[in-house]
Each structure stands twice: as C-alpha cells, then as structure tokens.
Tab-separated table of C-alpha atoms in Angstrom:
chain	number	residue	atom	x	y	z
R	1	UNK	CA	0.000	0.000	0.000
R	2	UNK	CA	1.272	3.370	-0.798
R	3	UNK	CA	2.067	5.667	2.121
R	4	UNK	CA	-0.239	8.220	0.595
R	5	UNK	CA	-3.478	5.887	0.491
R	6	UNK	CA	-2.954	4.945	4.149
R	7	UNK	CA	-2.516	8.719	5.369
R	8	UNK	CA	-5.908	9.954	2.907
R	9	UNK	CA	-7.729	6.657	4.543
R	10	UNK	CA	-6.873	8.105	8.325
R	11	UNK	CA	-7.866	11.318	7.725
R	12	UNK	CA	-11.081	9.646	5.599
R	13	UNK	CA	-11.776	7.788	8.733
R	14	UNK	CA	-11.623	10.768	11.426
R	15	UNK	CA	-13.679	12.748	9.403
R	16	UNK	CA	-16.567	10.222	9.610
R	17	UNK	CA	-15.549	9.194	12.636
R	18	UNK	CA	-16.448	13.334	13.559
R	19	UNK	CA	-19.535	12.942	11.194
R	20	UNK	CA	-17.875	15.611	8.833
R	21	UNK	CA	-19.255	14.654	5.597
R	22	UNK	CA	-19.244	17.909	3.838
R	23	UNK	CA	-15.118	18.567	5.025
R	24	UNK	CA	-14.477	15.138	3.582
R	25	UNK	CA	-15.794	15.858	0.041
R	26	UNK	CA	-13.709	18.825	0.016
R	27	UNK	CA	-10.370	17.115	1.301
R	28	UNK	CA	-11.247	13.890	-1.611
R	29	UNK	CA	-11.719	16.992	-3.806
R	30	UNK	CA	-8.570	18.731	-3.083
R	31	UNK	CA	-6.608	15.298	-2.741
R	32	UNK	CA	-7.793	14.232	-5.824
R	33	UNK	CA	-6.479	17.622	-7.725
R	34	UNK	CA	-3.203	17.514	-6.055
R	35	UNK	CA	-2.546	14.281	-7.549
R	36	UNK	CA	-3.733	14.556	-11.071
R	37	UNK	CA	-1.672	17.938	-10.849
R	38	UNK	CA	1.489	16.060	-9.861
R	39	UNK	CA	1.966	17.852	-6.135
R	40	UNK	CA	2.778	13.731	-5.202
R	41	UNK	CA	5.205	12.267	-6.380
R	42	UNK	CA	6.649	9.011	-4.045
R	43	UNK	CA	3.641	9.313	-2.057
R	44	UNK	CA	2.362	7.961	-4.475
R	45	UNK	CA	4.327	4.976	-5.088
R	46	UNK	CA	4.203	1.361	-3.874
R	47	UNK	CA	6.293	-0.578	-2.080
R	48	UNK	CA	7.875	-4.046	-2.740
R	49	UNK	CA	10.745	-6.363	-2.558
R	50	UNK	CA	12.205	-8.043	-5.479
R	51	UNK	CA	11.984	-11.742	-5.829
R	52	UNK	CA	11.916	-13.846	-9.370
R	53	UNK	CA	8.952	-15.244	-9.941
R	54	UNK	CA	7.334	-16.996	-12.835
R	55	UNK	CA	4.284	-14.741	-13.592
R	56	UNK	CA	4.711	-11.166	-14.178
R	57	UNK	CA	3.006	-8.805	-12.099
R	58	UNK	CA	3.291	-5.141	-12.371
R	59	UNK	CA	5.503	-4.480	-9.711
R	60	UNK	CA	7.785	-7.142	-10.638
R	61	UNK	CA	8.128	-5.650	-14.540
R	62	UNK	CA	8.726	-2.246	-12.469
R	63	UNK	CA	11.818	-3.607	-11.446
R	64	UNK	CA	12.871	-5.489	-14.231
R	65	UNK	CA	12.776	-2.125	-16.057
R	66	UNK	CA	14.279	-0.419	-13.617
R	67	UNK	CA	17.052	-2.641	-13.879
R	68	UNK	CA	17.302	-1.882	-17.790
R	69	UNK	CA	17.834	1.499	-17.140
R	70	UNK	CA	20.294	0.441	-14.755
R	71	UNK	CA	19.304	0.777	-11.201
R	72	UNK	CA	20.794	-1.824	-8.579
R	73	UNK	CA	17.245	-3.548	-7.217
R	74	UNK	CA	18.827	-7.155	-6.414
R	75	UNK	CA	17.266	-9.951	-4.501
R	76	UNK	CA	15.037	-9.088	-1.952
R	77	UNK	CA	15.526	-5.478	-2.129
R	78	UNK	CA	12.899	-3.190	-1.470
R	79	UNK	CA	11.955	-0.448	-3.874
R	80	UNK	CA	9.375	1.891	-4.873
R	81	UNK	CA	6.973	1.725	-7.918
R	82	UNK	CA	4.378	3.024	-9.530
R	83	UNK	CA	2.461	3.631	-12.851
R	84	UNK	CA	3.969	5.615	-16.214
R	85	UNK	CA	3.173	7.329	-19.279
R	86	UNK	CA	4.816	5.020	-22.305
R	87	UNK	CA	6.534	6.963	-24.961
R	88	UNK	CA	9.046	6.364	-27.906
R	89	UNK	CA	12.212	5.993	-25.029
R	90	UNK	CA	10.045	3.955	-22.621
R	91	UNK	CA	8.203	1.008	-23.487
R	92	UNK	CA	6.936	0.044	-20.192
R	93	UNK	CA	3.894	0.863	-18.379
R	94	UNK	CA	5.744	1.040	-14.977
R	95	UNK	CA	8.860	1.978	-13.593
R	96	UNK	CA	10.497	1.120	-9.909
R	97	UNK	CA	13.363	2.849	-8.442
R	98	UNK	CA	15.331	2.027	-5.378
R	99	UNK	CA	13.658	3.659	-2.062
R	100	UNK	CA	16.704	6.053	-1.749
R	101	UNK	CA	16.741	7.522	-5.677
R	102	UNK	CA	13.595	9.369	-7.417
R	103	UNK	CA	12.261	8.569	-10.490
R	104	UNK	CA	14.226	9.886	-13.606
R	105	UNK	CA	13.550	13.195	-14.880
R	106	UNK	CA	12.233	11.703	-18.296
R	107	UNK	CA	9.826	9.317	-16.803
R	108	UNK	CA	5.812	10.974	-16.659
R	109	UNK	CA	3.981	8.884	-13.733
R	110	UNK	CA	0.287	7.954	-15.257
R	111	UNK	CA	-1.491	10.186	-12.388
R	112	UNK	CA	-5.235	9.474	-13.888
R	113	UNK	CA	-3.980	5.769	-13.050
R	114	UNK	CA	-2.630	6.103	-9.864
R	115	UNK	CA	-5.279	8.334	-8.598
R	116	UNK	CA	-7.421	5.428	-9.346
R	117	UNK	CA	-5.131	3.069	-7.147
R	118	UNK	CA	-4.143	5.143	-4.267
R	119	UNK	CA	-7.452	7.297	-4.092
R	120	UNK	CA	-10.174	6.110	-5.379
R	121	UNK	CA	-10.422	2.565	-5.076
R	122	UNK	CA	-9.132	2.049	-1.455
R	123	UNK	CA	-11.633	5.027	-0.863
R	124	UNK	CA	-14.855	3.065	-2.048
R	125	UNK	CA	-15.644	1.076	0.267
R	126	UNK	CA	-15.418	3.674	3.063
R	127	UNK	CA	-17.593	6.011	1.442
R	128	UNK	CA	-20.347	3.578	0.345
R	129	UNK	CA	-20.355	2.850	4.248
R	130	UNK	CA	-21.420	6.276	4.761
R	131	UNK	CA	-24.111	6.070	1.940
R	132	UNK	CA	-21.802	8.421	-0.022
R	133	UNK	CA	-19.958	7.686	-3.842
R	134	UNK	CA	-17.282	8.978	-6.123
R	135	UNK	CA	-20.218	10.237	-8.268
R	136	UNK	CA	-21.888	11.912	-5.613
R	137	UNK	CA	-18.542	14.216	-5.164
R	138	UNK	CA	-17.264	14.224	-8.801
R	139	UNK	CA	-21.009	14.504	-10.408
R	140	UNK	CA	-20.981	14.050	-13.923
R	141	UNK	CA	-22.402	16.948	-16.420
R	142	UNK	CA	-25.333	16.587	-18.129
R	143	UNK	CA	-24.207	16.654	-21.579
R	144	UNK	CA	-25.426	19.663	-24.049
R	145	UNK	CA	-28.118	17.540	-25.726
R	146	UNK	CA	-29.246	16.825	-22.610
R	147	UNK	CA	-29.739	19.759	-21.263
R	148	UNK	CA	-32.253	21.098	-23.781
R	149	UNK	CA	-34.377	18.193	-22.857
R	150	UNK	CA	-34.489	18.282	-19.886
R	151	UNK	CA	-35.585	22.000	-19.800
R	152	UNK	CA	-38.836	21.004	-22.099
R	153	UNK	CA	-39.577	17.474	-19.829
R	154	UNK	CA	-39.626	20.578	-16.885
C-alpha cells in the first residue's frame, strides 16, 4: 500500500468518525487535484521487494525495467513503484526505483492511473459505508443535448 493511500484513509476515517461529511468531500476533492496535478510524487508509489517469480506482475516488470535502465534492485531489495506514461524511449507501463533515488527526470507517472489506485479505489468502500460515492462528489455533467431536454420534460 502506498504511504499516501494509508494517510488519505486516516484522515477519511476521522472525518466520519467526527460525522464531517461535507469537510471530507472537500479534502477527496482537493486530494484528488493535487494528484492529477502532480503535487505527489513518491507518495504515491508502492512498495515491494524483489523476488523472481514466474508470472509477471506489475511491480515485478517495475523492477525489471528499472534494472534496464540500470538501477541496482537485487534480490530481496525493497523499492518503490508506480504507474507511467509510455513513450518512444520507454516502453513500459511502470517503472520502480530504489527507495533512496527518485524517479528519472524523463519518466511521466500515469497520475489518472494512480489516482485510481491510491485514491479512489481504497476510498470506495469507506464512502459507500457512509451512503456516499465517487459520483456523488465528482457529479458528472449533463451533456449539451441533454440539457435542452431536460428544460422542455420541466
């Protein structure tokens, strides 16, 4: 679990533990802006430990790139990883850099995914407990068409 997504959950769960619904659609709000804006950075990222395995999960091909680009992650080191933008000079989807280093200048972390894995799916839960939803704070617009119709149906 990233460090970010278990700080956001305790302050998610004092809020409602206070009954302060409205404050905590304005911090998921805010939260949610600071990371598609890139404010976080290893916040943001996961941890893990390297160890060879047979399939190939995401955190795993983190490393192996990482390795490419020639970081030191050796057996059962720990590191940090997270989600990236491809492009023409990366071909990966993820990246992982020791937990001492930062993640190279040239390397864009995917912050619409991450946001969805540090935010708002360890978030769901916890606000459908409260009778509350990502679509109740982030409510969709009615499209243009819409609209008109709506005003004649009224």
């Amino acid at each position: 679990t990233a460090s970010y997504t278990i700080d956001i959950q305790e302050k998610a769960f004092n809020m409602i533990l206070k009954e302060e619904y409205e404050q905590l659609k304005e911090l998921l709000k805010i939260e949610k802006n600071k990371i598609l804006t890139g404010q976080y950075k290893k916040e943001l990222m996961f941890p893990a430990k390297y160890r060879e395995i047979e399939t190939k999960p995401s955190h795993f091909r983190a490393a192996i790139k990482a390795k490419e680009l020639g970081y030191l992650i050796n057996e059962e080191d720990s590191y940090l990883w997270c989600y990236i933008i491809k492009d023409e000079n990366i071909d990966s989807d993820v990246m992982a850099v020791p937990l001492d280093e930062d993640l190279p200048s040239n390397i864009t972390i995917d912050y619409e995914r991450m946001c969805d894995r540090v935010l708002i799916k360890p978030l769901e839960p916890v606000l459908e407990s409260i009778n509350m939803s990502w679509e109740i704070i982030f409510p969709a617009p009615i499209p243009k068409d819409r609209q008109s119709k709506l005003f004649e149906e009224w």
